[in-house]
Short mmCIF file of C-alpha atoms and ligand atoms in Angstrom, two decimals:
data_model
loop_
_atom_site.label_atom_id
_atom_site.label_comp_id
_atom_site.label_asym_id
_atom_site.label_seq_id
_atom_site.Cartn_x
_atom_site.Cartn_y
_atom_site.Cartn_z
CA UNK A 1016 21.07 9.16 100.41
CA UNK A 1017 17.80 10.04 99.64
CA UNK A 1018 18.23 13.72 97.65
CA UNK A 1019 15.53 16.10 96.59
CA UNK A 1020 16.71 18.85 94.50
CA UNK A 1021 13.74 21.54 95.25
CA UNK A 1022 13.34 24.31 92.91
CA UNK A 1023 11.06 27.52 93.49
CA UNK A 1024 9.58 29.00 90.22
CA UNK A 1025 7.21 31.35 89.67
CA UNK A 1026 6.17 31.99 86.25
CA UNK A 1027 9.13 29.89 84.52
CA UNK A 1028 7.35 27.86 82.49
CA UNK A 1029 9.58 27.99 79.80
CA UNK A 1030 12.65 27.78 82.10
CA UNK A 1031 11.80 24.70 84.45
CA UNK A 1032 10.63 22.34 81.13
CA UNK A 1033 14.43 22.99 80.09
CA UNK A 1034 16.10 22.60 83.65
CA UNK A 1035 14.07 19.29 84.36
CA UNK A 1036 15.36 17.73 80.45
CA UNK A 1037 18.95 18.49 81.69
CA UNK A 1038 18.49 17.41 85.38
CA UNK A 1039 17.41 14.26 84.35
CA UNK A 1040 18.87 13.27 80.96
CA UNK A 1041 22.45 14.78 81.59
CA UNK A 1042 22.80 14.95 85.63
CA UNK A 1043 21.18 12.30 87.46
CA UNK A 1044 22.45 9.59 84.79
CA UNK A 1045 26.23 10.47 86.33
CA UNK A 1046 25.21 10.11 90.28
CA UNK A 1047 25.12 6.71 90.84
CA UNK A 1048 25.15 6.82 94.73
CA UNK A 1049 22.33 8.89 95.79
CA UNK A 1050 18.77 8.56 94.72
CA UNK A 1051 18.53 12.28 92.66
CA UNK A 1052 14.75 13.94 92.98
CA UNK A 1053 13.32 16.62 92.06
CA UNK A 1054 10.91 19.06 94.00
CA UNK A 1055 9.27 22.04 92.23
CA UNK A 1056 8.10 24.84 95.26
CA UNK A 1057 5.12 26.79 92.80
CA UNK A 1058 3.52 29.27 93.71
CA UNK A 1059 0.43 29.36 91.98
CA UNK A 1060 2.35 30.79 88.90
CA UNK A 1061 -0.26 32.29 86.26
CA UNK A 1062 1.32 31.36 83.88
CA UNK A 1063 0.72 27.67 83.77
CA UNK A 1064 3.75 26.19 85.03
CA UNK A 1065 2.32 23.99 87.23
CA UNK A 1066 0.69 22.08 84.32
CA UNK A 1067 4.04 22.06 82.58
CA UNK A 1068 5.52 20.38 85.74
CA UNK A 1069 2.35 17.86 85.66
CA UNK A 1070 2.55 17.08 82.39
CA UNK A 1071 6.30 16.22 83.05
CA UNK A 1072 6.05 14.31 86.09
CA UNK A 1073 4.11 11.83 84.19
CA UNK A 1074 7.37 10.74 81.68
CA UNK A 1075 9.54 10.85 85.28
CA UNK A 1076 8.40 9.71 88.63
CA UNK A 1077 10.98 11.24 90.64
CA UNK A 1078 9.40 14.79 90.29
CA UNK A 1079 7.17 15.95 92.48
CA UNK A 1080 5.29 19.39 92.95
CA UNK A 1081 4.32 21.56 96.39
CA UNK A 1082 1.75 24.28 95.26
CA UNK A 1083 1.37 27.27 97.93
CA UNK A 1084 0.55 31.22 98.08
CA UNK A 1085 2.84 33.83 96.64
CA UNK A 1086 4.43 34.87 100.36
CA UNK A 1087 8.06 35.23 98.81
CA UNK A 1088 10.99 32.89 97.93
CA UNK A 1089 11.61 31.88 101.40
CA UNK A 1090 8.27 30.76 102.48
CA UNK A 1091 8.18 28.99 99.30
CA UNK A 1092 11.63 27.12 100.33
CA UNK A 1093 10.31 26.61 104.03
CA UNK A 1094 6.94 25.15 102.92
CA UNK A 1095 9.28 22.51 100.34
CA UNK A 1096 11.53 21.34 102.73
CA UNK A 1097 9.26 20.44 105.31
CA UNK A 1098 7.37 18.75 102.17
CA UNK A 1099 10.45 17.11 101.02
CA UNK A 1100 11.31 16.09 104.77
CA UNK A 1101 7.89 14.87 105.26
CA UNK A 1102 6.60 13.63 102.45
CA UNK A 1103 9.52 12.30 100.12
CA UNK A 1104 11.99 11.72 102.66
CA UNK A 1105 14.60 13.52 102.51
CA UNK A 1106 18.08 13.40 104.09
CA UNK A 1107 19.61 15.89 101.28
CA UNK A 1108 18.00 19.31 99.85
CA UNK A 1109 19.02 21.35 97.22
CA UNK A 1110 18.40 24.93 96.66
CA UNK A 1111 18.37 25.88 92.85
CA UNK A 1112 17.41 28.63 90.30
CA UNK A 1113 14.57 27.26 87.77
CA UNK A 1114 16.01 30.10 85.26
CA UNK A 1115 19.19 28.18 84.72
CA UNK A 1116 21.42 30.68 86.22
CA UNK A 1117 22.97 28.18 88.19
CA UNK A 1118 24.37 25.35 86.19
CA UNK A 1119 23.64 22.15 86.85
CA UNK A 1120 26.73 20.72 85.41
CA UNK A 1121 27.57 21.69 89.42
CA UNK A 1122 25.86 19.44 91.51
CA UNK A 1123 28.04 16.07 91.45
CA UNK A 1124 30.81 19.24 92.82
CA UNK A 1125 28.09 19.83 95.74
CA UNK A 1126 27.24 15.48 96.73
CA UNK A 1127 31.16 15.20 96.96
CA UNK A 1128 31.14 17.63 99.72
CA UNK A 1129 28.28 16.33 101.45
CA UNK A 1130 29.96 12.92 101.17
CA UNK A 1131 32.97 14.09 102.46
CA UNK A 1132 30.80 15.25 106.00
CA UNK A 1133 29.92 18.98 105.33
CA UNK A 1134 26.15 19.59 106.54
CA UNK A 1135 25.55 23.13 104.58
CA UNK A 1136 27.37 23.45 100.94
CA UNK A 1137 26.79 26.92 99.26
CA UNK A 1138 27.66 27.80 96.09
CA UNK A 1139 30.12 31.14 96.02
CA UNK A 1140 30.32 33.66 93.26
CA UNK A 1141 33.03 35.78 95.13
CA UNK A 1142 35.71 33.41 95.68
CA UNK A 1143 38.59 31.85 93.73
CA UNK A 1144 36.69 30.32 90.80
CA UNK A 1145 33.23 31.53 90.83
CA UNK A 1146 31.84 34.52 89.07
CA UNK A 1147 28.91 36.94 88.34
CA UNK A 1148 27.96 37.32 84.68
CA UNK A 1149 30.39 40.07 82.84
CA UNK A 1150 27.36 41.68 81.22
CA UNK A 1151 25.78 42.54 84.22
CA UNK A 1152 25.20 46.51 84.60
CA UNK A 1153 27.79 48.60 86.52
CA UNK A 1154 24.86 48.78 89.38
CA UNK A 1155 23.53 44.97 89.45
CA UNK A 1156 27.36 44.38 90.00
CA UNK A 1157 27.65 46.80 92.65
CA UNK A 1158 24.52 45.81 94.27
CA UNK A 1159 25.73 42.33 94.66
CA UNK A 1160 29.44 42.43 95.56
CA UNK A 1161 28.50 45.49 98.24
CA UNK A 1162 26.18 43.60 99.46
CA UNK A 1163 27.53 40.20 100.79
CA UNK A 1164 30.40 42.74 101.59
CA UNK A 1165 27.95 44.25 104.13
CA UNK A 1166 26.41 41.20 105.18
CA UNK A 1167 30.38 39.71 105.91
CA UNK A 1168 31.51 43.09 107.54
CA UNK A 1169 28.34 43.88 109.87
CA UNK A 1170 28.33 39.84 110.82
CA UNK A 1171 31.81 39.87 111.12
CA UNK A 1172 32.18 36.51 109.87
CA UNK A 1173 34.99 36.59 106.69
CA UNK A 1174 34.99 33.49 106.18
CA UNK A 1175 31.65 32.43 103.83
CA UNK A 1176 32.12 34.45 100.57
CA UNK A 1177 28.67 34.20 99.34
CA UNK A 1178 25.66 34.69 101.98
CA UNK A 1179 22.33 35.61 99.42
CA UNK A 1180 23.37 33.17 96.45
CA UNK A 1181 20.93 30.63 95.76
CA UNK A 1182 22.66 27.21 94.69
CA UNK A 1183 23.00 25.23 97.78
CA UNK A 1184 22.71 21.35 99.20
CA UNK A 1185 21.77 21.18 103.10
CA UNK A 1186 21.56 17.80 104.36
CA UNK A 1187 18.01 17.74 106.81
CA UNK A 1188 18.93 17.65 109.98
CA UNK A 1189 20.33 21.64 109.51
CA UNK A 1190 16.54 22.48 108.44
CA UNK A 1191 14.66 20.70 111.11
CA UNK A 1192 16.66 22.40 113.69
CA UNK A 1193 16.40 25.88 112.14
CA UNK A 1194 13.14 25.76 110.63
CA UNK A 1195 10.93 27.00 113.56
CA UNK A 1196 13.14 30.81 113.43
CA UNK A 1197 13.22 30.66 109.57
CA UNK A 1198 9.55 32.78 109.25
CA UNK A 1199 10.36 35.92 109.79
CA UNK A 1200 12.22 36.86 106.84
CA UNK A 1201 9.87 35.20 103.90
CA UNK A 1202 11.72 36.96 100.69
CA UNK A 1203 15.29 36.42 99.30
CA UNK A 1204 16.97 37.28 103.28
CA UNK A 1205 16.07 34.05 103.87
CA UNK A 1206 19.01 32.87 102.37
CA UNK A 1207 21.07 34.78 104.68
CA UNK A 1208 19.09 34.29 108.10
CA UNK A 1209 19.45 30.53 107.22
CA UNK A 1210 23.07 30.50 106.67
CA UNK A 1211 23.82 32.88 109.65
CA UNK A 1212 21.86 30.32 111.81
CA UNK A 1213 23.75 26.77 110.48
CA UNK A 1214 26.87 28.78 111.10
CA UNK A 1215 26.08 29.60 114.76
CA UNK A 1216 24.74 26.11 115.47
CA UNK A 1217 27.89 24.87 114.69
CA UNK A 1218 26.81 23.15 111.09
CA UNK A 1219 29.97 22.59 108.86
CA UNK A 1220 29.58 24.99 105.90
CA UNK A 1221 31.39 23.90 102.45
CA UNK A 1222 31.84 26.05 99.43
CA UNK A 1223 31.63 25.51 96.08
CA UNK A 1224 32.96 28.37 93.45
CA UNK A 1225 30.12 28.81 91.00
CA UNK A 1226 29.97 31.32 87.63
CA UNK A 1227 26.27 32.56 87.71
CA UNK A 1228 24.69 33.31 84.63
CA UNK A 1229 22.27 35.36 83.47
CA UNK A 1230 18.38 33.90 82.64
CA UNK A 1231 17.84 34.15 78.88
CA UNK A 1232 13.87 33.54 79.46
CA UNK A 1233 11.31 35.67 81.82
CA UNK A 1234 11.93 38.19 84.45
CA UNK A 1235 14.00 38.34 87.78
CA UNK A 1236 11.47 38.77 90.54
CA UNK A 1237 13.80 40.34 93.02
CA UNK A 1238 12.51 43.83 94.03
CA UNK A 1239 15.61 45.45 94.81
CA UNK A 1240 14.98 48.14 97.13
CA UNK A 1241 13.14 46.07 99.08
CA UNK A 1242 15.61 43.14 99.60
CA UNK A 1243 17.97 45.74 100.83
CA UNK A 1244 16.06 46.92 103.21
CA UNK A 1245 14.95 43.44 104.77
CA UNK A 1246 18.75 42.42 104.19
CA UNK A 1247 19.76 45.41 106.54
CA UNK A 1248 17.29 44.93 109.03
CA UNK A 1249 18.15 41.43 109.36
CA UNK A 1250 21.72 41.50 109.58
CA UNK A 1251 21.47 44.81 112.06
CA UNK A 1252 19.73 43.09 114.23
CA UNK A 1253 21.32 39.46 113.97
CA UNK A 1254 24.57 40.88 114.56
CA UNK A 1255 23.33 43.10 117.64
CA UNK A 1256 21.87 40.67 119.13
CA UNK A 1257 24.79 37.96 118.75
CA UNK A 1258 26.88 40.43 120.58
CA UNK A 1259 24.71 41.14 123.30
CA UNK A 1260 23.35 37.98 123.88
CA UNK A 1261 26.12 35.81 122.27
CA UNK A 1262 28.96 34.83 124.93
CA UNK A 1263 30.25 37.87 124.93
CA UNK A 1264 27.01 39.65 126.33
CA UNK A 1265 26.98 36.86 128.38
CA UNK A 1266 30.12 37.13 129.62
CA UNK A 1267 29.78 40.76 130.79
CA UNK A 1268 26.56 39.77 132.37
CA UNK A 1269 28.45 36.89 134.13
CA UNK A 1270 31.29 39.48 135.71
CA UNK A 1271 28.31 42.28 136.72
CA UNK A 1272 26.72 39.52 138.46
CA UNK A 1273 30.23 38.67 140.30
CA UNK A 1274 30.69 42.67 140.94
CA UNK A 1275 27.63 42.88 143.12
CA UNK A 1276 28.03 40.15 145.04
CA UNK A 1277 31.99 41.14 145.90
CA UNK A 1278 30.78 44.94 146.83
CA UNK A 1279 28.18 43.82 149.05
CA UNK A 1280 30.52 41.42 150.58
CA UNK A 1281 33.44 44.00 151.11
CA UNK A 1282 30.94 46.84 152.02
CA UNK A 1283 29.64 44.19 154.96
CA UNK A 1284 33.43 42.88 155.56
CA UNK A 1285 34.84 46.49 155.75
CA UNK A 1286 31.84 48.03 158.14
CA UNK A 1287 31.51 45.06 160.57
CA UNK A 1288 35.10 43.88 160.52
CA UNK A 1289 38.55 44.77 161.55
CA UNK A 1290 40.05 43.20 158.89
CA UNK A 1291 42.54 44.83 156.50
CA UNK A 1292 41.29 45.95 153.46
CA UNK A 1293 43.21 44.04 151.64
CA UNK A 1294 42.47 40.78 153.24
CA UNK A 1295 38.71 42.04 153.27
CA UNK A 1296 38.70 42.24 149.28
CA UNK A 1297 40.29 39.05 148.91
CA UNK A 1298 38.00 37.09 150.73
CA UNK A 1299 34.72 39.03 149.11
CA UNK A 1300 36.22 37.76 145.68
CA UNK A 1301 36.41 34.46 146.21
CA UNK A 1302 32.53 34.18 146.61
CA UNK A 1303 32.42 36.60 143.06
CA UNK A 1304 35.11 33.77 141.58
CA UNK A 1305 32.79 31.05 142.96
CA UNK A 1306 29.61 32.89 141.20
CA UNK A 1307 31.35 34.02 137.88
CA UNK A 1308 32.89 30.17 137.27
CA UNK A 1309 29.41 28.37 137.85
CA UNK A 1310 27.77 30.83 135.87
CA UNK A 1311 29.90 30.87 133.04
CA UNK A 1312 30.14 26.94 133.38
CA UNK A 1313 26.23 26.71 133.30
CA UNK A 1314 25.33 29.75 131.35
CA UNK A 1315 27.98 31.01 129.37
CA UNK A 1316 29.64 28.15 128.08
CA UNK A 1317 26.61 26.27 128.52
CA UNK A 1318 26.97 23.63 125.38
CA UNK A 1319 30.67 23.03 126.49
CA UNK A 1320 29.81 22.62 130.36
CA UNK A 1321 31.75 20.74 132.73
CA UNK A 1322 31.27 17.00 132.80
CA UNK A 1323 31.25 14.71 135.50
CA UNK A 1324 31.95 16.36 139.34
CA UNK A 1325 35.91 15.62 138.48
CA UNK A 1326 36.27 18.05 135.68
CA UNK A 1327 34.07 20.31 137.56
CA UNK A 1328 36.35 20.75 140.43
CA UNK A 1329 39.64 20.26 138.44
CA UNK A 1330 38.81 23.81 135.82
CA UNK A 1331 37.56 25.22 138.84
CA UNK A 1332 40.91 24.97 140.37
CA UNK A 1333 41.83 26.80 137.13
CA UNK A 1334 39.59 29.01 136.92
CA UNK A 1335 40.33 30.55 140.70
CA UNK A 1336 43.72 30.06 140.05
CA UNK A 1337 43.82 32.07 136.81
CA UNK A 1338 41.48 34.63 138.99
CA UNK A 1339 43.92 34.71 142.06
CA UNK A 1340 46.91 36.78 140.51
CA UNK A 1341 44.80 39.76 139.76
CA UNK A 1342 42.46 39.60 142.43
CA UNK A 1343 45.29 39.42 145.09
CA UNK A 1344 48.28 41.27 143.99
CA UNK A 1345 46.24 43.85 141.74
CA UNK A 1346 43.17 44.47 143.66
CA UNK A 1347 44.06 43.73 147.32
CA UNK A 1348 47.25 45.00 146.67
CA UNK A 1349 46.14 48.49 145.81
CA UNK A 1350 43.18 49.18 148.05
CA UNK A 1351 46.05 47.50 150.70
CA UNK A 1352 48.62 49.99 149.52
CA UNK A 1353 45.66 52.92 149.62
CA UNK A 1354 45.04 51.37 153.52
CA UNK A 1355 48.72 52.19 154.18
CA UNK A 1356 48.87 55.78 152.60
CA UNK A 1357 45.95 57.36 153.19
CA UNK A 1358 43.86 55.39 156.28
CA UNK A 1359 40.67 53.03 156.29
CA UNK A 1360 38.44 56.08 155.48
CA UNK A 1361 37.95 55.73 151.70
CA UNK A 1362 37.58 52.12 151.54
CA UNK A 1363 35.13 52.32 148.84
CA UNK A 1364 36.74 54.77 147.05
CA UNK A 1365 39.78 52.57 146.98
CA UNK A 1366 37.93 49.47 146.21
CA UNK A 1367 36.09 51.04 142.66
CA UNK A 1368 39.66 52.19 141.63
CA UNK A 1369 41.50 49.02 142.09
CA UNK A 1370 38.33 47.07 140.09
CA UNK A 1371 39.30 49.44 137.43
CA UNK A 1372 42.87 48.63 137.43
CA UNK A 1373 42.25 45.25 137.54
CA UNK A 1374 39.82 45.36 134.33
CA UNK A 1375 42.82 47.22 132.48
CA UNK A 1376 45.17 44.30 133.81
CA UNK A 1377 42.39 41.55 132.70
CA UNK A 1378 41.87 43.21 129.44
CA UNK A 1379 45.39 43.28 128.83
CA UNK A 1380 45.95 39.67 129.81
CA UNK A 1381 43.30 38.45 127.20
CA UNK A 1382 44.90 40.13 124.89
CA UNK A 1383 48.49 38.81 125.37
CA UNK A 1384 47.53 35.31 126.08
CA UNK A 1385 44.09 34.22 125.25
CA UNK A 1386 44.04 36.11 121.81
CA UNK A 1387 47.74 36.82 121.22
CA UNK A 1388 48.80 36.30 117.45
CA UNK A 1389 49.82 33.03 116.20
CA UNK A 1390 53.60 33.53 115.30
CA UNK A 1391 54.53 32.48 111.53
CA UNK A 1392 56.30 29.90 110.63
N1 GDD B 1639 7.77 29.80 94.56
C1 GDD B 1639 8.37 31.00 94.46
N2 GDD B 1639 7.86 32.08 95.12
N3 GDD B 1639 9.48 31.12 93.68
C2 GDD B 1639 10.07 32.32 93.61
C3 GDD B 1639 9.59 33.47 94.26
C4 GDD B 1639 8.41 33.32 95.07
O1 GDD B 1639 7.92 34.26 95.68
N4 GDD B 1639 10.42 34.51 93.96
C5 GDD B 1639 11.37 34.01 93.13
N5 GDD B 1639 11.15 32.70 92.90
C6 GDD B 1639 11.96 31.77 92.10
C7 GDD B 1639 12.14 32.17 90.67
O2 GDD B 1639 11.08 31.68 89.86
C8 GDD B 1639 13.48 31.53 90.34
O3 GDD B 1639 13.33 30.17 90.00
C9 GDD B 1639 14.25 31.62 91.65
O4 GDD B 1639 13.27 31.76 92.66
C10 GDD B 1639 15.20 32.83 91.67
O5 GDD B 1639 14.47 33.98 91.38
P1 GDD B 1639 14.99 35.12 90.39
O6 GDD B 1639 13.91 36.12 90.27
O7 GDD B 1639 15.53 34.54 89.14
O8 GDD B 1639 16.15 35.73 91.27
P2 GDD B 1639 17.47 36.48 90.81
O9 GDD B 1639 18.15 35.76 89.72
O10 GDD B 1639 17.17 37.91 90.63
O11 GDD B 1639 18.30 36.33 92.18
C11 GDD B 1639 19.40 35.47 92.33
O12 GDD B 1639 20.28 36.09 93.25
C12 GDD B 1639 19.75 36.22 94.56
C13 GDD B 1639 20.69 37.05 95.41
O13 GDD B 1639 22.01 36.65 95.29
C14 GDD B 1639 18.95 34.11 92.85
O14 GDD B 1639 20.07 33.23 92.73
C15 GDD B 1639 18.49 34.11 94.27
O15 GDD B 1639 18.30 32.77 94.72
C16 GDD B 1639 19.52 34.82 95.14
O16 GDD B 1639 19.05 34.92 96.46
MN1 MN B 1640 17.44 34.50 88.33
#
């Protein structure tokens, strides 16, 4: 595979002439099955390292350089991977540090996973293995464990260790099907936004324990307080918006959709009708049932829909089966049992209580089945 190891800098002249001798006299040398590359994502730096780069590119051939406005790290990675896509033809992308803080001894650790079929392979500090540099201050420590803490806690997703690090390998296809919501956070929170997206589209994520050290040369250009902030608004608003419009916001629009419909029914059934109350509910659920299946199977569930009119009928069956037992003996049962004690007067009264008993009962019945804990071994 065709792999383009793409490297931001601004102002690290003395940094990237170092990184580039090790890259290519001590890495590439040991990966014999991948064509290694290097990208350099500068922004302009005034310091002169593009000419450093220049001057280097003509001893190597495999270097190339993408020179762009100072908009922040992640418009500098967005504008190099469509480059590296586009131009040097990439299947394979790596994210990497020009100050040496991540070490490049690493990325043979990184190809094996992407060999082995992982699409997104990040490099963790905070998991069995990696580290953050011991001499870091009591608050640059705190600052970064806290705050992939946060961004694990308000996501709610445990599993990935390290969401902000910056030592990665993402094989293409993850970028070109990302890269059109990857512009509105342009500093360091695009590492997270990134991540958070490959995770929801289903990309297989791989992690790699990595100690980060500390740059011996220049200055960190992370502006603290304002990287929080970003970080915060992103993940408020990723994670809102997962819930409410993720399958579970879905879900609950699904069942208010299939609530209408069985009101009106009953309301018509019980006013214009003799039938029993009971036998009025049941028959306004079934077209709720009927509503809340193809929706979910269309909507909800939309990627795993029903294929072929075989498997549509045969989880329908399922699905109005699984539906009956409330439906009949909770919900017709009571407002039935209400008929009995206390006349057809209250139907709707009846009807709103026995929906609510029925939610408890559903609720319940997740719980116990659907999510019920795994027994040990
Ligand atoms: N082109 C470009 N444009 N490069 C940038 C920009 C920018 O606006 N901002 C930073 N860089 C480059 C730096 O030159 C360096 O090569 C790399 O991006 C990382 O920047 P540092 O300034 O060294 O970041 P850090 O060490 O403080 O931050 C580390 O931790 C972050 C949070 O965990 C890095 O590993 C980040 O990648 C990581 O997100
Ligand atoms: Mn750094």
């Amino acid at each position: 595979m065709k792999v383009v190891i793409i490297i931001p800098t601004y102002n690290e002249k003395g940094n990237i002439e170092r990184l580039i001798k090790i890259l290519e006299e001590e890495i590439f040398p040991q990966i014999k099955n991948h064509d290694m590359n290097i990208l350099i994502a500068d922004d302009s730096s005034p310091d002169g390292t593009e000419q450093v780069v220049r001057e280097l590119m003509k001893k190597w051939e495999n270097i190339d350089i993408n020179i762009g406005e100072k908009h922040g790290l992640g418009a500098a990675y967005v504008r190099a991977m469509t480059y590296a896509i586009d131009k040097m033809d990439a299947d394979v992308m790596f994210e990497m540090d020009a100050d040496l803080s991540h070490d490049p001894q690493k990325i043979p650790a990184f190809l094996e996973k992407i060999d082995q079929g992982y699409d997104f392979v990040i490099g963790t500090r905070y998991s069995q293995g990696g580290s953050i540099p011991a001499n870091w201050g009591i608050s640059r420590k705190m600052f970064s464990v806290f705050g992939n803490l946060l961004v694990r806690t308000i996501l709610l997703k445990f599993s990935i260790h390290d969401w902000t690090g910056g030592y990665r390998a993402i094989k293409k296809e993850v970028f070109l099907k990302e890269k059109s919501e990857l512009t509105a956070f342009r500093g360091y929170t695009f590492q997270v936004s990134f991540l958070n997206k490959a995770v929801r589209d289903g990309f297989k994520v791989a992690e790699v324990p990595i100690a980060f050290t500390d740059r011996t040369l220049g200055k960190s250009k992370i502006a603290a307080k304002e990287y929080i902030i970003d970080l915060l608004k992103y993940v408020i608003t990723a994670s809102i918006k997962e819930k409410l419009f993720g399958p579970f916001g879905k879900f609950l629009v699904v069942g208010g959709i299939g609530f209408i419909i069985q009101t009106v029914l009953y309301y018509l059934l019980v006013h214009n009708t003799n039938l029993l109350l009971g036998i009025a509910n049941f028959i306004a659920a079934q077209f709720a049932i009927f509503s809340n299946y193809n929706l979910n199977n269309l909507w909800t569930f939309g990627e795993r829909k029903s294929k072929g009119i075989k498997e549509y009928f045969a989880k329908m069956i399922g699905f109005f089966a699984t539906s009956e037992l409330g439906v009949f003996i909770i919900q017709s049962g009571i407002i039935q049992l209400c008929q009995i004690l206390f006349g057809r007067k209250y139907a709707f009264e009846y009807y709103i209580f026995a929906t609510i008993i029925l939610l408890f009962y559903n609720f319940g019945a997740y719980n116990l089945i659907i999510w019920r804990k795994k027994p040990h071994k």
